[in-house]
Amino acid sequence: MIISDNDAAKRDLLTKARVIAVVGHSDKPDRESYKVGMYLRNAGYTVYPVNPAVTEIDGQPSYASLADVPEAIDIVDVFRRPENLPEIVDEAAAVGAKAVWAQLDVVHEEAARKAAEAGLDVVMDYCIKIEHARLLG
């Protein structure tokens, strides 16, 4: 279901989630994906970086794909260009993720529809850090 504009559904998703895979997680502290990953860790989530170009981030392994993440994923948080979203949605559905969260300016309507049809909750064009702070902070 597409829940981008549904605060109650986003709050529920963020409350129930425990494991978040951050696709495009950077190892550079000045990048938003790094800052968001750290925020989510500090908020109590288990965060798995997914970035094939990086081997580890702050001593934690970075995984090449969602399929490599060692436990079930609740939310796939996406820091990639919109044209990459359909492939990420396919991978998220294949690993049984519960939701795909595309960061600010990451919008791909067909990918959102495909994710919803696969039974995933979908948030697009919202920052998970901002929404977490607003809804649960």
Short mmCIF file of C-alpha atoms in Angstrom, two decimals:
data_model
loop_
_atom_site.label_atom_id
_atom_site.label_comp_id
_atom_site.label_asym_id
_atom_site.label_seq_id
_atom_site.Cartn_x
_atom_site.Cartn_y
_atom_site.Cartn_z
CA MET A 1 0.00 0.00 0.00
CA ILE A 2 1.27 3.48 -0.79
CA ILE A 3 1.40 5.30 2.55
CA SER A 4 3.47 8.38 1.68
CA ASP A 5 0.82 10.86 2.85
CA ASN A 6 -0.62 8.73 5.68
CA ASP A 7 0.95 9.81 8.97
CA ALA A 8 -0.77 7.08 10.99
CA ALA A 9 0.50 4.36 8.65
CA LYS A 10 4.04 5.80 8.63
CA ARG A 11 4.01 6.02 12.43
CA ASP A 12 2.84 2.40 12.64
CA LEU A 13 5.54 1.26 10.19
CA LEU A 14 8.29 3.09 12.07
CA THR A 15 7.04 1.82 15.44
CA LYS A 16 6.89 -1.84 14.41
CA ALA A 17 10.10 -1.91 12.35
CA ARG A 18 13.32 -3.21 13.90
CA VAL A 19 15.62 -3.83 10.91
CA ILE A 20 16.32 -1.22 8.23
CA ALA A 21 18.54 -1.76 5.20
CA VAL A 22 19.89 1.53 3.83
CA VAL A 23 20.55 1.14 0.11
CA GLY A 24 23.20 3.62 -1.00
CA HIS A 25 24.54 4.12 2.54
CA SER A 26 27.74 6.15 2.23
CA ASP A 27 30.84 5.78 4.37
CA LYS A 28 31.39 9.55 4.14
CA PRO A 29 30.15 11.34 7.30
CA ASP A 30 29.15 14.46 5.35
CA ARG A 31 26.63 12.54 3.19
CA GLU A 32 22.94 12.44 4.08
CA SER A 33 22.79 8.66 3.75
CA TYR A 34 25.50 8.35 6.42
CA LYS A 35 23.74 10.84 8.71
CA VAL A 36 20.39 9.09 8.31
CA GLY A 37 21.94 5.67 8.94
CA MET A 38 23.56 6.93 12.14
CA TYR A 39 20.32 8.59 13.26
CA LEU A 40 18.40 5.35 12.75
CA ARG A 41 21.04 3.37 14.69
CA ASN A 42 20.84 5.89 17.54
CA ALA A 43 17.04 5.59 17.46
CA GLY A 44 17.41 1.87 18.24
CA TYR A 45 17.03 0.24 14.83
CA THR A 46 19.37 -2.42 13.50
CA VAL A 47 20.74 -0.79 10.34
CA TYR A 48 22.42 -2.69 7.52
CA PRO A 49 24.34 -0.62 4.96
CA VAL A 50 23.81 -1.85 1.40
CA ASN A 51 26.44 -0.46 -0.93
CA PRO A 52 28.58 -2.72 -3.15
CA ALA A 53 31.26 -0.01 -3.44
CA VAL A 54 31.97 -0.01 0.31
CA THR A 55 33.21 -2.92 2.46
CA GLU A 56 32.41 -1.46 5.88
CA ILE A 57 31.03 1.64 7.54
CA ASP A 58 32.21 2.48 11.05
CA GLY A 59 33.34 -1.10 11.57
CA GLN A 60 30.06 -2.60 10.38
CA PRO A 61 30.01 -4.68 7.18
CA SER A 62 28.39 -3.15 4.13
CA TYR A 63 26.47 -5.59 1.97
CA ALA A 64 26.49 -5.75 -1.82
CA SER A 65 22.76 -6.44 -2.11
CA LEU A 66 19.62 -6.86 -0.04
CA ALA A 67 19.91 -10.61 -0.54
CA ASP A 68 23.21 -10.51 1.41
CA VAL A 69 21.69 -8.92 4.53
CA PRO A 70 21.81 -11.60 7.27
CA GLU A 71 18.32 -11.13 8.74
CA ALA A 72 14.77 -10.26 7.74
CA ILE A 73 14.36 -6.65 6.64
CA ASP A 74 11.46 -4.50 7.78
CA ILE A 75 12.22 -1.33 5.80
CA VAL A 76 14.42 -0.81 2.75
CA ASP A 77 15.44 2.87 2.86
CA VAL A 78 16.62 4.02 -0.56
CA PHE A 79 19.29 6.64 -1.28
CA ARG A 80 19.58 5.96 -5.01
CA ARG A 81 18.41 7.72 -8.14
CA PRO A 82 14.75 7.18 -9.10
CA GLU A 83 15.65 5.08 -12.15
CA ASN A 84 17.20 2.49 -9.80
CA LEU A 85 14.02 2.08 -7.79
CA PRO A 86 12.28 -0.63 -9.90
CA GLU A 87 15.24 -2.99 -9.47
CA ILE A 88 15.45 -2.23 -5.74
CA VAL A 89 11.71 -2.89 -5.37
CA ASP A 90 12.14 -6.26 -7.09
CA GLU A 91 14.97 -7.15 -4.74
CA ALA A 92 13.03 -5.93 -1.68
CA ALA A 93 10.05 -8.08 -2.65
CA ALA A 94 12.30 -11.08 -3.31
CA VAL A 95 13.82 -10.93 0.19
CA GLY A 96 10.44 -10.44 1.87
CA ALA A 97 10.94 -6.87 3.07
CA LYS A 98 7.84 -5.25 4.52
CA ALA A 99 8.33 -1.75 3.13
CA VAL A 100 10.29 0.41 0.71
CA TRP A 101 11.02 3.97 1.80
CA ALA A 102 12.40 6.24 -0.94
CA GLN A 103 14.12 9.37 0.36
CA LEU A 104 13.39 12.97 -0.64
CA ASP A 105 13.28 13.49 -4.42
CA VAL A 106 13.29 9.73 -5.06
CA VAL A 107 10.01 9.13 -6.88
CA HIS A 108 9.11 6.43 -9.39
CA GLU A 109 5.36 5.87 -9.71
CA GLU A 110 5.62 2.56 -11.57
CA ALA A 111 8.01 1.18 -8.95
CA ALA A 112 5.62 2.33 -6.20
CA ARG A 113 2.72 0.58 -7.88
CA LYS A 114 4.79 -2.58 -8.37
CA ALA A 115 5.85 -2.57 -4.70
CA ALA A 116 2.27 -2.07 -3.51
CA GLU A 117 1.07 -4.89 -5.77
CA ALA A 118 3.76 -7.12 -4.21
CA GLY A 119 2.33 -6.35 -0.76
CA LEU A 120 4.97 -3.88 0.40
CA ASP A 121 4.17 -0.60 2.10
CA VAL A 122 5.63 2.29 0.10
CA VAL A 123 6.79 5.76 1.11
CA MET A 124 8.26 8.06 -1.54
CA ASP A 125 9.76 11.54 -1.44
CA TYR A 126 10.02 11.69 2.37
CA CYS A 127 13.12 11.55 4.56
CA ILE A 128 12.84 8.71 7.06
CA LYS A 129 14.91 10.70 9.60
CA ILE A 130 12.67 13.76 9.38
CA GLU A 131 9.51 11.67 9.52
CA HIS A 132 10.78 9.61 12.46
CA ALA A 133 11.62 12.76 14.41
CA ARG A 134 8.28 14.36 13.51
CA LEU A 135 6.08 11.33 14.18
CA LEU A 136 7.91 9.59 17.02
CA GLY A 137 10.39 12.15 18.35
#
